Every structure is written in C-alpha cells, then in structure tokens.
Tab-separated table of C-alpha atoms in Angstrom:
chain	number	residue	atom	x	y	z
A	1	MET	CA	-15.144	5.568	-4.180
A	2	LYS	CA	-17.147	6.581	-1.087
A	3	THR	CA	-14.172	5.665	1.102
A	4	ILE	CA	-11.863	7.844	-1.008
A	5	LYS	CA	-14.244	10.834	-0.795
A	6	ILE	CA	-14.497	10.543	2.998
A	7	LEU	CA	-10.717	10.344	3.375
A	8	ALA	CA	-10.179	13.298	1.031
A	9	ALA	CA	-12.667	15.425	2.978
A	10	GLY	CA	-10.982	14.539	6.274
A	11	ILE	CA	-7.554	15.432	4.910
A	12	VAL	CA	-8.756	18.814	3.621
A	13	MET	CA	-10.483	19.654	6.915
A	14	THR	CA	-7.405	18.672	8.914
A	15	GLY	CA	-5.070	20.703	6.752
A	16	SER	CA	-7.279	23.809	6.819
A	17	SER	CA	-7.544	23.678	10.621
A	18	LEU	CA	-3.792	24.236	11.009
A	19	SER	CA	-2.133	27.607	10.665
A	20	LEU	CA	0.123	27.900	7.644
A	21	GLN	CA	2.636	30.005	9.599
A	22	ALA	CA	5.145	27.181	9.775
A	23	GLN	CA	8.402	27.524	11.613
A	24	HIS	CA	10.186	25.865	8.703
A	25	PHE	CA	9.704	23.610	5.724
A	26	THR	CA	11.691	20.409	5.124
A	27	LEU	CA	12.151	18.298	2.026
A	28	GLY	CA	14.258	15.199	1.510
A	29	PRO	CA	14.686	11.664	0.143
A	30	GLU	CA	13.410	8.529	1.850
A	31	VAL	CA	14.091	4.844	1.214
A	32	GLY	CA	13.078	1.711	3.088
A	33	TYR	CA	11.905	-1.868	3.354
A	34	GLU	CA	8.216	-2.655	2.901
A	35	ARG	CA	6.352	-5.685	4.229
A	36	ALA	CA	3.318	-6.113	1.991
A	37	ALA	CA	0.250	-7.959	3.257
A	38	ILE	CA	-3.328	-8.246	2.018
A	39	HIS	CA	-6.528	-8.412	4.057
A	40	ILE	CA	-9.591	-10.249	2.760
A	41	GLY	CA	-12.498	-7.820	2.470
A	42	ASP	CA	-14.917	-10.116	0.637
A	43	THR	CA	-17.511	-12.061	2.643
A	44	GLN	CA	-17.760	-14.875	0.100
A	45	ASN	CA	-14.018	-15.512	0.350
A	46	LYS	CA	-13.387	-14.558	3.992
A	47	GLY	CA	-12.004	-18.053	4.634
A	48	LEU	CA	-9.093	-17.385	2.293
A	49	SER	CA	-5.560	-17.786	3.581
A	50	THR	CA	-3.010	-15.102	2.734
A	51	HIS	CA	0.751	-14.764	2.763
A	52	THR	CA	2.787	-11.567	2.989
A	53	GLY	CA	5.527	-10.438	0.623
A	54	ASN	CA	8.555	-8.131	0.619
A	55	GLY	CA	9.239	-4.914	-1.200
A	56	ILE	CA	11.063	-1.608	-1.363
A	57	LYS	CA	9.811	1.947	-1.039
A	58	ILE	CA	11.585	5.064	-2.324
A	59	GLY	CA	10.459	8.650	-2.611
A	60	ALA	CA	10.533	12.121	-1.142
A	61	SER	CA	9.029	13.486	2.060
A	62	ALA	CA	7.932	17.090	2.619
A	63	ALA	CA	6.811	18.630	5.923
A	64	TYR	CA	5.772	21.857	7.648
A	65	ASP	CA	7.119	22.001	11.200
A	66	PHE	CA	5.281	24.276	13.610
A	67	ASP	CA	6.590	26.098	16.692
A	68	ASN	CA	4.546	23.959	19.111
A	69	GLY	CA	5.878	20.592	17.884
A	70	LEU	CA	3.065	19.854	15.455
A	71	PHE	CA	3.899	19.025	11.869
A	72	LEU	CA	2.044	18.431	8.627
A	73	ARG	CA	3.733	15.873	6.349
A	74	SER	CA	3.174	14.629	2.818
A	75	GLY	CA	5.312	13.134	0.070
A	76	LEU	CA	5.347	10.976	-3.027
A	77	TYR	CA	6.545	7.352	-2.914
A	78	TYR	CA	7.109	4.487	-5.319
A	79	SER	CA	6.633	0.953	-3.954
A	80	HIS	CA	7.688	-2.315	-5.581
A	81	ARG	CA	6.024	-5.256	-3.810
A	82	GLY	CA	6.206	-8.990	-4.375
A	83	GLY	CA	5.313	-12.360	-2.945
A	84	ALA	CA	1.782	-11.942	-1.539
A	85	HIS	CA	-0.480	-14.999	-1.983
A	86	LEU	CA	-4.184	-15.801	-1.879
A	87	TYR	CA	-4.918	-19.440	-0.984
A	88	GLY	CA	-8.179	-21.379	-1.174
A	89	LEU	CA	-10.425	-19.428	-3.539
A	90	ASN	CA	-13.991	-20.726	-3.622
A	91	ASP	CA	-15.661	-18.053	-5.776
A	92	THR	CA	-16.284	-20.160	-8.881
A	93	GLN	CA	-18.207	-17.369	-10.622
A	94	ARG	CA	-15.450	-14.733	-10.629
A	95	PHE	CA	-12.498	-17.163	-10.473
A	96	PRO	CA	-13.580	-20.321	-12.346
A	97	GLN	CA	-11.183	-23.230	-11.866
A	98	VAL	CA	-8.728	-21.035	-9.924
A	99	LYS	CA	-7.468	-22.399	-6.592
A	100	ASP	CA	-4.782	-19.893	-5.603
A	101	ILE	CA	-3.402	-16.561	-6.836
A	102	PHE	CA	0.242	-15.565	-6.421
A	103	LEU	CA	0.907	-11.826	-6.660
A	104	LYS	CA	4.456	-11.967	-7.995
A	105	THR	CA	4.985	-8.196	-8.362
A	106	THR	CA	2.871	-5.058	-7.936
A	107	ASP	CA	3.963	-1.425	-8.188
A	108	PHE	CA	2.229	1.531	-6.540
A	109	LEU	CA	2.613	5.305	-6.407
A	110	THR	CA	1.447	6.642	-3.028
A	111	LEU	CA	0.547	10.144	-1.802
A	112	PRO	CA	0.090	10.386	2.007
A	113	LEU	CA	-0.952	13.338	4.165
A	114	THR	CA	-0.527	13.139	7.937
A	115	VAL	CA	-0.614	15.343	11.022
A	116	GLY	CA	1.850	14.605	13.792
A	117	TYR	CA	3.636	15.764	16.899
A	118	GLU	CA	7.334	15.562	17.729
A	119	LEU	CA	8.680	15.633	21.272
A	120	PRO	CA	12.250	16.957	21.252
A	121	PHE	CA	14.778	15.588	23.762
A	122	SER	CA	17.464	18.059	22.668
A	123	THR	CA	18.334	20.124	19.615
A	124	LYS	CA	19.426	16.944	17.824
A	125	TRP	CA	17.175	14.195	19.222
A	126	GLY	CA	13.414	13.787	19.077
A	127	VAL	CA	10.590	11.274	18.725
A	128	GLY	CA	7.288	11.763	16.953
A	129	VAL	CA	3.991	10.161	16.001
A	130	GLU	CA	1.620	10.884	13.127
A	131	ALA	CA	-1.687	9.787	11.581
A	132	GLY	CA	-3.669	10.614	8.479
A	133	GLY	CA	-4.730	9.220	5.129
A	134	TYR	CA	-3.280	8.214	1.805
A	135	ILE	CA	-4.269	7.553	-1.775
A	136	ALA	CA	-2.338	5.262	-4.117
A	137	SER	CA	-2.447	4.126	-7.722
A	138	GLY	CA	-1.194	0.875	-9.218
A	139	LEU	CA	1.453	1.227	-11.930
A	140	GLY	CA	2.014	-0.950	-14.970
A	141	MET	CA	0.199	-4.271	-15.302
A	142	GLY	CA	1.683	-6.237	-12.385
A	143	ASN	CA	2.542	-9.937	-12.557
A	144	SER	CA	0.493	-12.752	-11.084
A	145	PHE	CA	0.284	-16.521	-11.371
A	146	PHE	CA	-2.949	-18.525	-11.199
A	147	ASP	CA	-2.818	-22.020	-9.710
A	148	LEU	CA	-5.580	-23.868	-11.553
A	149	THR	CA	-7.479	-27.121	-11.164
A	150	ASN	CA	-6.201	-30.317	-12.774
A	151	ASN	CA	-2.653	-29.368	-11.742
A	152	GLU	CA	-2.410	-26.576	-14.314
A	153	GLY	CA	-1.198	-23.007	-13.956
A	154	SER	CA	-1.060	-19.799	-15.956
A	155	ALA	CA	0.707	-16.444	-15.749
A	156	GLY	CA	-1.432	-13.324	-15.717
A	157	SER	CA	-1.622	-9.634	-14.890
A	158	VAL	CA	-2.740	-7.926	-11.697
A	159	PHE	CA	-4.122	-4.686	-13.168
A	160	LYS	CA	-5.287	-6.087	-16.519
A	161	ASP	CA	-7.765	-8.819	-17.436
A	162	SER	CA	-6.074	-12.229	-17.708
A	163	GLN	CA	-7.203	-14.850	-20.217
A	164	PHE	CA	-6.126	-18.484	-20.518
A	165	THR	CA	-7.494	-21.935	-21.299
A	166	VAL	CA	-7.901	-24.742	-18.798
A	167	ALA	CA	-9.017	-28.347	-19.051
A	168	THR	CA	-12.613	-29.129	-18.114
A	169	PRO	CA	-13.092	-31.195	-14.926
A	170	ASP	CA	-13.481	-34.426	-16.921
A	171	GLY	CA	-10.422	-33.619	-19.055
A	172	SER	CA	-12.271	-34.078	-22.330
A	173	ASP	CA	-12.008	-30.483	-23.545
A	174	ARG	CA	-10.537	-27.060	-22.777
A	175	THR	CA	-12.419	-23.910	-21.875
A	176	ARG	CA	-11.379	-20.251	-21.957
A	177	VAL	CA	-11.278	-18.395	-18.648
A	178	THR	CA	-11.140	-14.611	-18.134
A	179	ILE	CA	-10.151	-13.127	-14.766
A	180	LYS	CA	-11.046	-9.453	-14.315
A	181	GLY	CA	-8.063	-7.290	-13.421
A	182	SER	CA	-7.674	-5.427	-10.130
A	183	ASP	CA	-8.692	-1.842	-9.520
A	184	ARG	CA	-5.646	0.451	-9.589
A	185	ILE	CA	-6.893	2.864	-6.915
A	186	ASP	CA	-6.195	2.238	-3.235
A	187	ALA	CA	-6.894	4.517	-0.274
A	188	GLY	CA	-6.945	4.260	3.490
A	189	CYS	CA	-5.396	5.362	6.765
A	190	VAL	CA	-1.723	5.693	7.601
A	191	PHE	CA	-0.079	5.683	11.044
A	192	GLY	CA	3.557	6.300	11.836
A	193	ALA	CA	6.295	7.033	14.349
A	194	HIS	CA	9.869	8.217	14.017
A	195	ILE	CA	13.109	8.805	15.854
A	196	ARG	CA	15.092	11.849	14.745
A	197	PHE	CA	18.816	12.493	15.055
A	198	ASP	CA	19.673	15.900	13.650
A	199	ARG	CA	18.313	15.734	10.069
A	200	ILE	CA	18.111	11.939	9.860
A	201	LYS	CA	14.863	10.131	10.686
A	202	LEU	CA	14.190	6.441	11.218
A	203	ARG	CA	10.506	6.124	10.379
A	204	ALA	CA	8.025	3.259	10.801
A	205	THR	CA	4.664	3.531	9.026
A	206	TYR	CA	1.634	1.296	8.597
A	207	GLN	CA	-0.821	1.746	5.728
A	208	LEU	CA	-4.294	0.387	6.434
A	209	GLY	CA	-5.949	-0.070	3.039
A	210	LEU	CA	-9.731	0.321	3.021
A	211	CYS	CA	-10.429	-0.470	-0.649
A	212	LYS	CA	-10.773	-3.968	-2.111
A	213	THR	CA	-8.073	-3.143	-4.641
A	214	ILE	CA	-6.694	-6.641	-5.312
A	215	TYR	CA	-9.132	-8.507	-7.591
A	216	ASP	CA	-12.019	-6.784	-5.792
A	217	LEU	CA	-11.590	-9.021	-2.743
A	218	ALA	CA	-8.397	-8.042	-0.863
A	219	MET	CA	-7.181	-4.796	0.734
A	220	PRO	CA	-3.459	-3.902	0.729
A	221	ARG	CA	-1.902	-3.567	4.194
A	222	THR	CA	1.769	-2.530	4.350
A	223	PHE	CA	4.392	-1.904	7.024
A	224	THR	CA	7.427	0.191	6.121
A	225	LEU	CA	10.700	0.815	7.943
A	226	SER	CA	12.626	3.622	6.260
A	227	LEU	CA	15.402	6.194	6.564
A	228	ALA	CA	14.839	9.819	5.609
A	229	TYR	CA	17.084	12.855	5.396
A	230	ASP	CA	15.490	16.291	5.764
A	231	PHE	CA	16.845	19.399	4.068
A	232	GLN	CA	15.584	22.538	5.802
A	233	LEU	CA	14.361	25.177	3.345
C-alpha cells in the first residue's frame, strides 16, 4: 500500500507540473503480445526458480501532445497472461506440501500514466520514449496448479483461497491444506519507447511491478510489443 501511495503522489505531481494547453488530444485502440514474468520479492523464497509465460494485451490509449514534443499518455488495458511458473518452494508454513506452482492463467486490468518525449523526423515519422507509473487489478479468480509432495497435484485459484487434501508424508492419512489467494492489486513503474508512422505506432513497454502480488511472494514483470492507431480529436 505504501508503494501505491508513493506512485500515486508522483503521478499527480508530474501531471500538475505540465501545462494543460495541449496541441492536440489523441485516442485510439491498441493490441499486442505480452511476455509475462514474475520476480521473487520474498527473502525466504529468494532461491525460487521462475519461468515466464505468454499473453495478449488489448485496450485504448489516450494522450495529450504538446507543442515542444512532450506528451502525457494514459489508457486502459486488459491483459490475459498464462504459463508463469514458480519452482522449488521451501516455505512450509504458507505452502505446506507444495513444491511448485503453475500460474495457468491470470487476467489484469491496467491503468498507466506516463510522461514522454517524441523526436519527429518528418511530418509522418517520429520516435519517442516515456516513463511513469501504473496501477493494475486482477480480474476473476485466475487458474493455477499446485505440484504437491508424494507425486500429487491439485488445481486451484490465483486470486481466491485454494483448498485440497494431500497425503501425509508417511502415506497413512490425508490432511487438508489451504493456500491463501494472491492480492489483486499491483502497482509499479512503466517504461516505453515507440516508432510512429503517421497515426500508427509500434510501441514497446516494460512494466516493473513493485508489489508482491502473486501469493505475497512474487512481483509481476511484463514486456509488451503492441500496435496502436491514434485518432486525433
């Protein structure tokens, strides 16, 4: 929560420092490929191995373009991610008898706000860079799979508590296990660059998650390559 408050304050201060006398306003759709990774932010499990997954990102981008090349950009995006893994859990208190976690699917709604600069080469061509912050919320329950001891496994949810039974180490009985669901809120920094041809932009962005959103031990980190079309209003 402290991280989110700091980011929100920085975004407000940045936005208020810019003049609202924009040269023009643009709005348009954006769609792209997302490479979803997770970074271990928990000291007890910092030896964990991770694996990245693939996803898609669709939404709308809105921007104020200023006379001097500066721009202020935001938008609203839906992301569908899948395939990220956590290998080698050793936190027996929070994850009893769980060896690995497979994040089969997660869905997020993301709101970024960045400040950038575009260098025009001509009236049609230009390149730009941007940086800022974002806040995101997990949607639905998400799907995960827990690889358990004694060669067992169980399906579960990412954003909801998961319950299942597993054999005791000696195999004489079964015990009920509850895994606390992930926090839905994610926030962090976002960096990007784009190439513009007329109203079409090829944009690359990297979201650096700063919250231990995934099971309170891993931070989402995503790279997106997308195409956007800007309508000038």
